[in-house]
PDB file of C-alpha atoms in Angstrom:
ATOM      1  CA  MET A  52     162.310  38.496 169.668  1.00 79.00           C
ATOM      2  CA  TYR A  53     161.191  35.998 167.048  1.00 93.00           C
ATOM      3  CA  GLN A  54     162.855  32.837 165.816  1.00 96.00           C
ATOM      4  CA  ALA A  55     162.160  30.629 162.842  1.00 98.00           C
ATOM      5  CA  ALA A  56     162.833  26.922 162.559  1.00 98.00           C
ATOM      6  CA  VAL A  57     162.005  24.062 160.240  1.00 98.00           C
ATOM      7  CA  LEU A  58     159.028  22.074 161.508  1.00 98.00           C
ATOM      8  CA  ASP A  59     160.192  19.207 163.679  1.00 95.00           C
ATOM      9  CA  GLU A  60     158.420  16.264 165.296  1.00 96.00           C
ATOM     10  CA  LYS A  61     158.689  17.855 168.732  1.00 96.00           C
ATOM     11  CA  TYR A  62     156.300  20.602 167.575  1.00 97.00           C
ATOM     12  CA  PHE A  63     153.673  18.317 166.030  1.00 97.00           C
ATOM     13  CA  LYS A  64     151.271  18.436 168.988  1.00 94.00           C
ATOM     14  CA  ILE A  65     151.474  22.162 169.727  1.00 96.00           C
ATOM     15  CA  PHE A  66     151.605  23.368 166.102  1.00 98.00           C
ATOM     16  CA  GLY A  67     148.093  22.120 165.419  1.00 97.00           C
ATOM     17  CA  GLY A  68     146.461  25.157 166.998  1.00 97.00           C
ATOM     18  CA  VAL A  69     148.235  27.594 164.669  1.00 98.00           C
ATOM     19  CA  TYR A  70     147.527  25.475 161.608  1.00 98.00           C
ATOM     20  CA  ASN A  71     143.851  25.098 162.450  1.00 97.00           C
ATOM     21  CA  ASP A  72     143.580  28.853 163.002  1.00 97.00           C
ATOM     22  CA  PHE A  73     144.695  29.212 159.379  1.00 98.00           C
ATOM     23  CA  ARG A  74     142.180  26.586 158.229  1.00 97.00           C
ATOM     24  CA  ARG A  75     139.345  28.499 159.892  1.00 96.00           C
ATOM     25  CA  LYS A  76     140.366  31.674 158.044  1.00 96.00           C
ATOM     26  CA  CYS A  77     141.411  30.170 154.709  1.00 94.00           C
ATOM     27  CA  ARG A  78     138.212  31.030 152.821  1.00 90.00           C
ATOM     28  CA  HIS A  79     137.500  34.508 154.167  1.00 92.00           C
ATOM     29  CA  ASP A  80     140.996  35.915 154.825  1.00 95.00           C
ATOM     30  CA  TYR A  81     142.975  34.050 152.164  1.00 94.00           C
ATOM     31  CA  LYS A  82     140.300  33.537 149.486  1.00 91.00           C
ATOM     32  CA  PHE A  83     141.162  29.844 149.153  1.00 90.00           C
ATOM     33  CA  GLU A  84     138.667  27.943 147.007  1.00 83.00           C
ATOM     34  CA  LEU A  85     139.816  24.566 148.299  1.00 81.00           C
ATOM     35  CA  ASP A  86     139.987  23.732 151.995  1.00 86.00           C
ATOM     36  CA  PRO A  87     143.565  23.009 153.075  1.00 92.00           C
ATOM     37  CA  LEU A  88     144.527  19.582 154.317  1.00 94.00           C
ATOM     38  CA  GLU A  89     143.298  18.467 157.699  1.00 97.00           C
ATOM     39  CA  TYR A  90     146.084  18.849 160.260  1.00 98.00           C
ATOM     40  CA  ASN A  91     146.868  15.128 160.501  1.00 97.00           C
ATOM     41  CA  ASP A  92     147.045  14.936 156.700  1.00 97.00           C
ATOM     42  CA  PHE A  93     149.321  17.991 156.625  1.00 97.00           C
ATOM     43  CA  ILE A  94     151.700  16.279 159.046  1.00 97.00           C
ATOM     44  CA  GLU A  95     151.576  13.096 156.958  1.00 97.00           C
ATOM     45  CA  TYR A  96     152.440  15.036 153.798  1.00 96.00           C
ATOM     46  CA  PHE A  97     155.247  16.771 155.669  1.00 97.00           C
ATOM     47  CA  ALA A  98     156.633  13.452 156.933  1.00 96.00           C
ATOM     48  CA  LYS A  99     156.622  12.088 153.373  1.00 95.00           C
ATOM     49  CA  GLY A 100     158.489  15.132 152.066  1.00 94.00           C
ATOM     50  CA  LEU A 101     155.567  16.306 149.939  1.00 94.00           C
ATOM     51  CA  LEU A 102     155.313  19.578 151.854  1.00 96.00           C
ATOM     52  CA  SER A 103     157.814  21.698 153.744  1.00 98.00           C
ATOM     53  CA  CYS A 104     157.083  23.996 156.652  1.00 98.00           C
ATOM     54  CA  ILE A 105     158.896  26.684 158.632  1.00 98.00           C
ATOM     55  CA  LEU A 106     157.618  27.732 162.059  1.00 98.00           C
ATOM     56  CA  LEU A 107     157.638  31.114 163.721  1.00 98.00           C
ATOM     57  CA  LEU A 108     158.552  30.605 167.372  1.00 98.00           C
ATOM     58  CA  GLU A 109     158.011  32.844 170.396  1.00 96.00           C
ATOM     59  CA  ASP A 110     159.535  31.374 173.554  1.00 94.00           C
ATOM     60  CA  ASP A 111     159.740  28.102 171.610  1.00 95.00           C
ATOM     61  CA  ILE A 112     155.966  28.146 171.010  1.00 96.00           C
ATOM     62  CA  PRO A 113     154.707  28.137 167.382  1.00 97.00           C
ATOM     63  CA  THR A 114     152.750  31.298 166.552  1.00 97.00           C
ATOM     64  CA  GLY A 115     153.004  31.262 162.773  1.00 98.00           C
ATOM     65  CA  PHE A 116     154.196  29.241 159.795  1.00 98.00           C
ATOM     66  CA  LEU A 117     155.223  29.295 156.148  1.00 98.00           C
ATOM     67  CA  ALA A 118     154.250  26.293 154.013  1.00 98.00           C
ATOM     68  CA  TYR A 119     155.763  25.448 150.639  1.00 98.00           C
ATOM     69  CA  SER A 120     156.650  22.637 148.265  1.00 96.00           C
ATOM     70  CA  ALA A 121     159.943  22.085 146.490  1.00 93.00           C
ATOM     71  CA  ALA A 122     158.707  18.991 144.636  1.00 89.00           C
ATOM     72  CA  LEU A 123     159.020  20.579 141.183  1.00 88.00           C
ATOM     73  CA  GLU A 124     162.473  20.564 139.668  1.00 88.00           C
ATOM     74  CA  ASP A 125     162.503  24.203 138.583  1.00 92.00           C
ATOM     75  CA  ALA A 126     160.015  25.881 140.924  1.00 95.00           C
ATOM     76  CA  ILE A 127     159.339  26.256 144.638  1.00 97.00           C
ATOM     77  CA  GLU A 128     155.648  26.775 145.357  1.00 97.00           C
ATOM     78  CA  LEU A 129     155.088  28.994 148.386  1.00 98.00           C
ATOM     79  CA  TYR A 130     151.532  28.345 149.533  1.00 97.00           C
ATOM     80  CA  VAL A 131     150.895  30.551 152.537  1.00 97.00           C
ATOM     81  CA  ILE A 132     152.431  32.644 155.313  1.00 98.00           C
ATOM     82  CA  HIS A 133     150.162  32.782 158.355  1.00 98.00           C
ATOM     83  CA  CYS A 134     150.648  34.239 161.826  1.00 97.00           C
ATOM     84  CA  LEU A 135     148.414  34.466 164.869  1.00 96.00           C
ATOM     85  CA  GLY A 136     147.107  37.949 165.533  1.00 91.00           C
ATOM     86  CA  SER A 137     148.230  41.162 163.853  1.00 90.00           C
ATOM     87  CA  GLU A 138     150.807  42.591 166.265  1.00 93.00           C
ATOM     88  CA  ASN A 139     154.227  43.126 164.602  1.00 95.00           C
ATOM     89  CA  ILE A 140     152.925  41.130 161.650  1.00 96.00           C
ATOM     90  CA  LEU A 141     155.564  42.370 159.186  1.00 96.00           C
ATOM     91  CA  ASP A 142     158.388  41.522 161.585  1.00 96.00           C
ATOM     92  CA  LYS A 143     156.961  38.037 161.986  1.00 97.00           C
ATOM     93  CA  LYS A 144     156.539  37.456 158.257  1.00 97.00           C
ATOM     94  CA  ASN A 145     160.009  38.814 157.528  1.00 97.00           C
ATOM     95  CA  CYS A 146     161.447  36.385 160.046  1.00 97.00           C
ATOM     96  CA  LEU A 147     159.736  33.488 158.272  1.00 98.00           C
ATOM     97  CA  MET A 148     160.750  34.746 154.823  1.00 98.00           C
ATOM     98  CA  GLN A 149     164.408  35.125 155.784  1.00 97.00           C
ATOM     99  CA  LYS A 150     164.487  31.563 157.098  1.00 98.00           C
ATOM    100  CA  PHE A 151     162.717  30.320 153.965  1.00 98.00           C
ATOM    101  CA  LEU A 152     165.315  31.986 151.717  1.00 97.00           C
ATOM    102  CA  GLU A 153     168.110  30.540 153.833  1.00 97.00           C
ATOM    103  CA  VAL A 154     166.720  26.998 153.746  1.00 97.00           C
ATOM    104  CA  THR A 155     165.996  27.079 149.996  1.00 96.00           C
ATOM    105  CA  ALA A 156     169.175  28.907 148.901  1.00 95.00           C
ATOM    106  CA  GLU A 157     170.706  25.918 147.118  1.00 94.00           C
ATOM    107  CA  LYS A 158     167.449  24.863 145.442  1.00 95.00           C
ATOM    108  CA  ARG A 159     166.835  28.411 144.240  1.00 95.00           C
ATOM    109  CA  ARG A 160     169.991  28.396 142.152  1.00 93.00           C
ATOM    110  CA  ASN A 161     168.007  26.384 139.615  1.00 93.00           C
ATOM    111  CA  ALA A 162     164.409  27.106 140.627  1.00 95.00           C
ATOM    112  CA  LEU A 163     162.206  30.162 140.875  1.00 96.00           C
ATOM    113  CA  VAL A 164     159.805  30.814 143.741  1.00 97.00           C
ATOM    114  CA  SER A 165     156.100  31.196 142.967  1.00 97.00           C
ATOM    115  CA  TYR A 166     153.894  32.900 145.564  1.00 98.00           C
ATOM    116  CA  PRO A 167     150.219  33.695 144.830  1.00 96.00           C
ATOM    117  CA  MET A 168     149.496  36.430 147.385  1.00 97.00           C
ATOM    118  CA  LEU A 169     145.822  35.786 147.935  1.00 95.00           C
ATOM    119  CA  GLY A 170     143.672  37.667 150.410  1.00 95.00           C
ATOM    120  CA  ILE A 171     145.383  39.428 153.288  1.00 95.00           C
ATOM    121  CA  GLN A 172     148.773  38.265 152.033  1.00 96.00           C
ATOM    122  CA  THR A 173     148.741  41.245 149.655  1.00 96.00           C
ATOM    123  CA  ASN A 174     149.766  43.356 152.670  1.00 95.00           C
ATOM    124  CA  PHE A 175     153.200  41.696 152.517  1.00 96.00           C
ATOM    125  CA  LYS A 176     153.869  42.715 148.912  1.00 96.00           C
ATOM    126  CA  ASP A 177     156.041  45.781 149.551  1.00 96.00           C
ATOM    127  CA  ALA A 178     158.078  43.970 152.185  1.00 96.00           C
ATOM    128  CA  ILE A 179     159.000  40.972 150.050  1.00 96.00           C
ATOM    129  CA  SER A 180     159.839  43.123 147.044  1.00 96.00           C
ATOM    130  CA  LYS A 181     162.997  43.987 149.009  1.00 96.00           C
ATOM    131  CA  TYR A 182     164.032  40.338 148.733  1.00 96.00           C
ATOM    132  CA  GLY A 183     163.908  40.509 144.944  1.00 96.00           C
ATOM    133  CA  PHE A 184     160.347  39.329 144.362  1.00 97.00           C
ATOM    134  CA  LYS A 185     158.624  40.604 141.247  1.00 96.00           C
ATOM    135  CA  PHE A 186     154.889  40.676 140.631  1.00 97.00           C
ATOM    136  CA  LEU A 187     152.163  40.184 138.066  1.00 95.00           C
ATOM    137  CA  ASP A 188     148.641  41.320 138.834  1.00 96.00           C
ATOM    138  CA  LEU A 189     146.138  38.548 138.213  1.00 96.00           C
ATOM    139  CA  ALA A 190     142.412  39.209 138.123  1.00 96.00           C
ATOM    140  CA  VAL A 191     139.862  36.614 139.151  1.00 95.00           C
ATOM    141  CA  VAL A 192     136.913  37.059 136.794  1.00 97.00           C
ATOM    142  CA  ALA A 193     133.587  35.494 137.736  1.00 97.00           C
ATOM    143  CA  PHE A 194     130.430  34.473 135.894  1.00 97.00           C
ATOM    144  CA  ASP A 195     127.291  34.563 138.055  1.00 97.00           C
ATOM    145  CA  ILE A 196     125.960  31.235 136.903  1.00 96.00           C
ATOM    146  CA  ASN A 197     122.750  31.377 138.979  1.00 96.00           C
ATOM    147  CA  ASN A 198     121.737  34.916 138.004  1.00 96.00           C
ATOM    148  CA  LYS A 199     118.774  34.790 135.611  1.00 96.00           C
ATOM    149  CA  LYS A 200     119.587  38.192 134.116  1.00 96.00           C
ATOM    150  CA  VAL A 201     123.179  37.136 133.427  1.00 96.00           C
ATOM    151  CA  LEU A 202     122.021  33.874 131.864  1.00 96.00           C
ATOM    152  CA  LYS A 203     119.524  35.684 129.638  1.00 96.00           C
ATOM    153  CA  GLU A 204     122.213  38.099 128.447  1.00 95.00           C
ATOM    154  CA  PHE A 205     124.516  35.144 127.819  1.00 96.00           C
ATOM    155  CA  ASP A 206     121.891  33.418 125.647  1.00 94.00           C
ATOM    156  CA  GLN A 207     121.711  36.531 123.490  1.00 93.00           C
ATOM    157  CA  ILE A 208     125.432  36.553 122.719  1.00 92.00           C
ATOM    158  CA  LYS A 209     125.980  35.765 119.050  1.00 89.00           C
ATOM    159  CA  PHE A 210     129.273  35.157 117.314  1.00 84.00           C
ATOM    160  CA  THR A 211     129.812  34.700 113.619  1.00 80.00           C
ATOM    161  CA  ASP A 212     129.817  31.123 112.393  1.00 85.00           C
ATOM    162  CA  LEU A 213     133.112  29.272 112.509  1.00 91.00           C
ATOM    163  CA  PRO A 214     135.107  29.603 109.293  1.00 91.00           C
ATOM    164  CA  ILE A 215     135.081  26.603 106.974  1.00 93.00           C
ATOM    165  CA  GLY A 216     137.431  23.913 108.230  1.00 94.00           C
ATOM    166  CA  TYR A 217     137.031  24.760 111.942  1.00 95.00           C
ATOM    167  CA  LYS A 218     135.086  22.777 114.521  1.00 95.00           C
ATOM    168  CA  VAL A 219     134.663  22.890 118.322  1.00 96.00           C
ATOM    169  CA  ALA A 220     134.531  19.433 119.915  1.00 97.00           C
ATOM    170  CA  PRO A 221     134.391  18.080 123.487  1.00 97.00           C
ATOM    171  CA  TYR A 222     137.705  16.993 124.978  1.00 97.00           C
ATOM    172  CA  ARG A 223     138.667  13.383 124.380  1.00 97.00           C
ATOM    173  CA  GLU A 224     141.761  11.538 125.535  1.00 97.00           C
ATOM    174  CA  ILE A 225     142.758  10.958 121.907  1.00 97.00           C
ATOM    175  CA  TYR A 226     143.547  14.683 121.686  1.00 97.00           C
ATOM    176  CA  LEU A 227     145.904  14.725 124.689  1.00 97.00           C
ATOM    177  CA  ASP A 228     149.239  14.167 122.955  1.00 96.00           C
ATOM    178  CA  GLU A 229     148.461  16.798 120.340  1.00 97.00           C
ATOM    179  CA  LEU A 230     147.170  19.188 122.999  1.00 97.00           C
ATOM    180  CA  VAL A 231     150.528  19.104 124.811  1.00 97.00           C
ATOM    181  CA  GLY A 232     152.203  20.743 121.831  1.00 97.00           C
ATOM    182  CA  VAL A 233     149.348  23.196 121.302  1.00 96.00           C
ATOM    183  CA  VAL A 234     149.327  24.357 124.946  1.00 97.00           C
ATOM    184  CA  TYR A 235     153.110  24.723 124.792  1.00 97.00           C
ATOM    185  CA  GLU A 236     152.921  26.895 121.659  1.00 96.00           C
ATOM    186  CA  SER A 237     150.127  28.954 123.210  1.00 95.00           C
ATOM    187  CA  PHE A 238     151.832  29.646 126.553  1.00 95.00           C
ATOM    188  CA  LYS A 239     155.603  29.431 126.059  1.00 95.00           C
ATOM    189  CA  ASP A 240     155.872  33.209 125.571  1.00 93.00           C
ATOM    190  CA  SER A 241     153.156  34.178 128.054  1.00 93.00           C
ATOM    191  CA  SER A 242     153.566  35.896 131.416  1.00 93.00           C
ATOM    192  CA  ASP A 243     152.596  32.591 133.077  1.00 94.00           C
ATOM    193  CA  VAL A 244     156.135  31.255 132.593  1.00 94.00           C
ATOM    194  CA  ASN A 245     157.341  33.775 135.189  1.00 93.00           C
ATOM    195  CA  PHE A 246     155.606  31.873 137.990  1.00 94.00           C
ATOM    196  CA  ASP A 247     155.040  28.438 136.412  1.00 95.00           C
ATOM    197  CA  PRO A 248     158.117  27.408 134.407  1.00 94.00           C
ATOM    198  CA  ARG A 249     156.421  24.190 133.333  1.00 95.00           C
ATOM    199  CA  PHE A 250     154.938  26.180 130.447  1.00 96.00           C
ATOM    200  CA  LYS A 251     158.469  26.567 129.070  1.00 95.00           C
ATOM    201  CA  THR A 252     158.876  22.894 128.185  1.00 96.00           C
ATOM    202  CA  ILE A 253     156.900  20.110 126.557  1.00 97.00           C
ATOM    203  CA  GLU A 254     157.519  17.911 129.607  1.00 96.00           C
ATOM    204  CA  GLY A 255     156.258  20.609 131.943  1.00 95.00           C
ATOM    205  CA  VAL A 256     153.100  21.182 129.907  1.00 97.00           C
ATOM    206  CA  ARG A 257     152.386  17.458 129.903  1.00 97.00           C
ATOM    207  CA  ASP A 258     152.591  17.505 133.710  1.00 96.00           C
ATOM    208  CA  ILE A 259     150.063  20.376 133.836  1.00 97.00           C
ATOM    209  CA  LEU A 260     147.640  18.628 131.472  1.00 97.00           C
ATOM    210  CA  ASP A 261     147.989  15.301 133.275  1.00 97.00           C
ATOM    211  CA  LYS A 262     147.038  17.017 136.527  1.00 96.00           C
ATOM    212  CA  ILE A 263     144.075  18.843 134.939  1.00 97.00           C
ATOM    213  CA  THR A 264     142.645  15.835 133.120  1.00 97.00           C
ATOM    214  CA  ASN A 265     143.208  13.479 136.062  1.00 97.00           C
ATOM    215  CA  SER A 266     141.321  15.828 138.404  1.00 95.00           C
ATOM    216  CA  ILE A 267     144.323  16.744 140.567  1.00 92.00           C
ATOM    217  CA  TYR A 268     143.441  20.445 140.335  1.00 91.00           C
ATOM    218  CA  GLY A 269     139.713  19.829 140.752  1.00 91.00           C
ATOM    219  CA  LYS A 270     137.075  17.582 139.186  1.00 94.00           C
ATOM    220  CA  PHE A 271     137.757  17.633 135.453  1.00 97.00           C
ATOM    221  CA  LEU A 272     134.719  18.305 133.241  1.00 97.00           C
ATOM    222  CA  ALA A 273     135.699  16.517 130.038  1.00 97.00           C
ATOM    223  CA  GLN A 274     132.444  17.121 128.164  1.00 96.00           C
ATOM    224  CA  SER A 275     132.477  20.847 128.982  1.00 97.00           C
ATOM    225  CA  SER A 276     136.163  21.197 128.091  1.00 98.00           C
ATOM    226  CA  LYS A 277     136.467  22.092 124.426  1.00 97.00           C
ATOM    227  CA  VAL A 278     139.016  21.537 121.698  1.00 97.00           C
ATOM    228  CA  LEU A 279     139.230  23.690 118.576  1.00 97.00           C
ATOM    229  CA  LEU A 280     139.937  21.629 115.476  1.00 97.00           C
ATOM    230  CA  ALA A 281     141.294  23.148 112.269  1.00 95.00           C
ATOM    231  CA  GLU A 282     141.128  20.653 109.411  1.00 93.00           C
ATOM    232  CA  SER A 283     140.974  17.925 112.089  1.00 91.00           C
ATOM    233  CA  LYS A 284     144.146  19.179 113.825  1.00 95.00           C
ATOM    234  CA  VAL A 285     144.028  20.635 117.337  1.00 97.00           C
ATOM    235  CA  ALA A 286     144.470  24.414 117.265  1.00 96.00           C
ATOM    236  CA  GLY A 287     143.002  25.578 120.591  1.00 96.00           C
ATOM    237  CA  PHE A 288     141.489  24.536 123.896  1.00 97.00           C
ATOM    238  CA  ALA A 289     139.266  25.643 126.782  1.00 97.00           C
ATOM    239  CA  PHE A 290     139.410  23.426 129.877  1.00 98.00           C
ATOM    240  CA  ALA A 291     136.874  23.293 132.695  1.00 97.00           C
ATOM    241  CA  ASN A 292     136.849  21.803 136.178  1.00 96.00           C
ATOM    242  CA  ILE A 293     135.286  22.185 139.619  1.00 95.00           C
ATOM    243  CA  THR A 294     137.419  23.283 142.554  1.00 89.00           C
ATOM    244  CA  GLY A 295     136.067  22.581 146.005  1.00 77.00           C
ATOM    245  CA  ASP A 296     132.417  21.631 146.109  1.00 76.00           C
ATOM    246  CA  SER A 297     130.810  24.486 144.242  1.00 90.00           C
ATOM    247  CA  ILE A 298     133.264  26.618 142.248  1.00 94.00           C
ATOM    248  CA  GLY A 299     133.523  26.070 138.512  1.00 96.00           C
ATOM    249  CA  ASN A 300     136.850  27.099 137.014  1.00 96.00           C
ATOM    250  CA  ILE A 301     138.346  27.662 133.567  1.00 97.00           C
ATOM    251  CA  PRO A 302     142.037  26.852 134.198  1.00 96.00           C
ATOM    252  CA  LEU A 303     143.309  27.267 130.627  1.00 96.00           C
ATOM    253  CA  VAL A 304     142.076  28.854 127.420  1.00 96.00           C
ATOM    254  CA  GLY A 305     144.380  29.284 124.468  1.00 94.00           C
ATOM    255  CA  ILE A 306     144.924  29.093 120.763  1.00 94.00           C
ATOM    256  CA  VAL A 307     148.089  28.739 118.686  1.00 94.00           C
ATOM    257  CA  PRO A 308     149.297  32.027 117.125  1.00 92.00           C
ATOM    258  CA  GLU A 309     148.477  31.192 113.505  1.00 92.00           C
ATOM    259  CA  HIS A 310     144.763  30.826 114.303  1.00 92.00           C
ATOM    260  CA  ARG A 311     144.342  33.978 116.393  1.00 89.00           C
ATOM    261  CA  GLY A 312     142.382  37.068 115.428  1.00 86.00           C
ATOM    262  CA  LEU A 313     139.209  35.240 114.324  1.00 87.00           C
ATOM    263  CA  ASN A 314     137.291  35.272 117.648  1.00 87.00           C
ATOM    264  CA  LEU A 315     137.796  31.515 117.893  1.00 92.00           C
ATOM    265  CA  SER A 316     138.753  31.647 121.576  1.00 92.00           C
ATOM    266  CA  GLU A 317     135.478  33.425 122.353  1.00 93.00           C
ATOM    267  CA  VAL A 318     133.541  30.703 120.524  1.00 93.00           C
ATOM    268  CA  MET A 319     135.338  27.952 122.451  1.00 94.00           C
ATOM    269  CA  LEU A 320     134.786  29.705 125.776  1.00 96.00           C
ATOM    270  CA  LYS A 321     131.082  30.286 125.029  1.00 96.00           C
ATOM    271  CA  ASN A 322     130.676  26.572 124.204  1.00 96.00           C
ATOM    272  CA  THR A 323     132.364  25.648 127.469  1.00 97.00           C
ATOM    273  CA  VAL A 324     130.212  28.012 129.542  1.00 97.00           C
ATOM    274  CA  GLU A 325     127.040  26.779 127.768  1.00 96.00           C
ATOM    275  CA  ASP A 326     127.801  23.199 128.734  1.00 97.00           C
ATOM    276  CA  ILE A 327     128.535  24.147 132.353  1.00 98.00           C
ATOM    277  CA  ILE A 328     125.268  26.104 132.568  1.00 97.00           C
ATOM    278  CA  LYS A 329     123.358  23.056 131.300  1.00 97.00           C
ATOM    279  CA  LEU A 330     125.034  20.782 133.855  1.00 96.00           C
ATOM    280  CA  ASN A 331     124.249  23.274 136.607  1.00 96.00           C
ATOM    281  CA  LYS A 332     120.597  23.656 135.572  1.00 96.00           C
ATOM    282  CA  SER A 333     120.162  19.880 135.378  1.00 96.00           C
ATOM    283  CA  GLY A 334     121.446  19.440 138.931  1.00 94.00           C
ATOM    284  CA  TYR A 335     124.337  17.228 137.804  1.00 93.00           C
ATOM    285  CA  ILE A 336     126.607  19.845 139.334  1.00 94.00           C
ATOM    286  CA  ARG A 337     125.649  22.691 141.687  1.00 94.00           C
ATOM    287  CA  LEU A 338     127.836  25.744 141.392  1.00 96.00           C
ATOM    288  CA  GLN A 339     127.947  29.045 143.236  1.00 93.00           C
ATOM    289  CA  GLU A 340     130.002  30.666 140.510  1.00 93.00           C
ATOM    290  CA  LEU A 341     132.242  30.043 137.531  1.00 97.00           C
ATOM    291  CA  ASN A 342     135.605  31.798 137.489  1.00 96.00           C
ATOM    292  CA  ALA A 343     138.995  32.119 135.811  1.00 97.00           C
ATOM    293  CA  SER A 344     142.261  33.999 136.347  1.00 95.00           C
ATOM    294  CA  VAL A 345     143.727  36.385 133.816  1.00 95.00           C
ATOM    295  CA  ASP A 346     146.809  38.616 133.655  1.00 95.00           C
ATOM    296  CA  THR A 347     145.548  42.193 133.964  1.00 94.00           C
ATOM    297  CA  ASN A 348     147.956  43.220 131.182  1.00 92.00           C
ATOM    298  CA  ASN A 349     146.416  40.706 128.782  1.00 91.00           C
ATOM    299  CA  GLN A 350     143.741  42.963 127.323  1.00 90.00           C
ATOM    300  CA  SER A 351     142.623  40.478 124.659  1.00 90.00           C
ATOM    301  CA  ALA A 352     141.878  37.876 127.346  1.00 91.00           C
ATOM    302  CA  TYR A 353     140.111  40.508 129.424  1.00 90.00           C
ATOM    303  CA  ARG A 354     137.887  41.402 126.477  1.00 91.00           C
ATOM    304  CA  MET A 355     137.151  37.751 125.763  1.00 93.00           C
ATOM    305  CA  TYR A 356     135.873  37.057 129.266  1.00 96.00           C
ATOM    306  CA  LYS A 357     133.957  40.346 129.361  1.00 94.00           C
ATOM    307  CA  GLN A 358     132.197  39.489 126.068  1.00 93.00           C
ATOM    308  CA  ILE A 359     131.009  36.212 127.581  1.00 94.00           C
ATOM    309  CA  GLY A 360     129.649  37.909 130.718  1.00 95.00           C
ATOM    310  CA  PHE A 361     132.480  37.522 133.258  1.00 97.00           C
ATOM    311  CA  LYS A 362     133.178  40.408 135.649  1.00 96.00           C
ATOM    312  CA  VAL A 363     136.253  41.159 137.742  1.00 96.00           C
ATOM    313  CA  SER A 364     135.801  39.764 141.256  1.00 94.00           C
ATOM    314  CA  TYR A 365     139.165  40.760 142.731  1.00 93.00           C
ATOM    315  CA  VAL A 366     142.804  41.291 141.768  1.00 95.00           C
ATOM    316  CA  TYR A 367     145.818  39.820 143.565  1.00 96.00           C
ATOM    317  CA  PRO A 368     149.589  40.003 143.057  1.00 97.00           C
ATOM    318  CA  GLN A 369     151.237  36.824 141.806  1.00 97.00           C
ATOM    319  CA  GLY A 370     154.713  37.039 143.297  1.00 97.00           C
ATOM    320  CA  TYR A 371     157.720  35.307 141.838  1.00 97.00           C
ATOM    321  CA  LEU A 372     161.400  35.276 142.712  1.00 97.00           C
ATOM    322  CA  PRO A 373     163.565  34.528 139.644  1.00 95.00           C
ATOM    323  CA  LYS A 374     166.385  32.018 139.839  1.00 89.00           C
ATOM    324  CA  SER A 375     168.876  34.851 140.278  1.00 65.00           C
ATOM    325  CA  GLY A 376     167.165  35.453 143.607  1.00 44.00           C
ATOM    326  CA  SER A 377     169.350  32.690 145.062  1.00 39.00           C
ATOM    327  CA  ASP A 378     171.913  35.408 145.697  1.00 43.00           C
ATOM    328  CA  ILE A 379     169.445  37.575 147.672  1.00 40.00           C
ATOM    329  CA  ILE A 380     169.110  36.586 151.314  1.00 37.00           C
TER     330      ILE A 380
END
């Protein structure tokens, strides 16, 4: 009944309708914070090999698609699975998934698949578990940056003074090389490595930090991003950026193991949020909210965000297919 095929030039004109249907629904149905590429830009990225796409076909007419990137050496990033309508939706998505696993079989021998199942994609969780996907529940926690009551409560938060020898400073490029090692030590044993293997290596962490600080993942807020210094050596970090036009985000907060247990992460995060509030009040930036993602099993991180005034907005499954999944088709 359904067929799946790799996007081909002959479908460029008629695929646009399906893609633009997804773009119209990306915020509400898929909880995307950034608008996807315009259709012509999507096709350009596809032609350059920066994106890959599989079509769902009914009578040779596209009615759905799966978009992903295999640009990373050790990970395949599955962005979205979208189909028109809701009739036989699981059959349609299974058709796309089976073709995806077939096309990526060789790559998956040395690469995991990462699939953030945002919005209505959570309905596909049980189905793809049969293909070997595993899951972590990630919570999006939000700080209501324009709520006067929340801001007043935030102002009243008091932490003990930093111990002697510690200092919180704004991010500067001179810290970057040292930060690579600190982020690596902070995340190499975290659950994040299950869906982003870059945290497993120094080279991978450098790629993440380069993309954060060069505003690839959103406008980087250097002044609001904080570095924890211990006797002038970097020991922790709290980064900040803006995704889309009006969403502030804390992409990474961490501290090396030997400096944990002193509430230093909370102090860094509070400094970061304070700076973002000031920028928002001044009109330099205009935010609807400030958010972050946290593993629901990471209770210490949960407590940290809660202490600062963040509340859980929603929870979604972060799917990942380990490298051994190359044998499951």
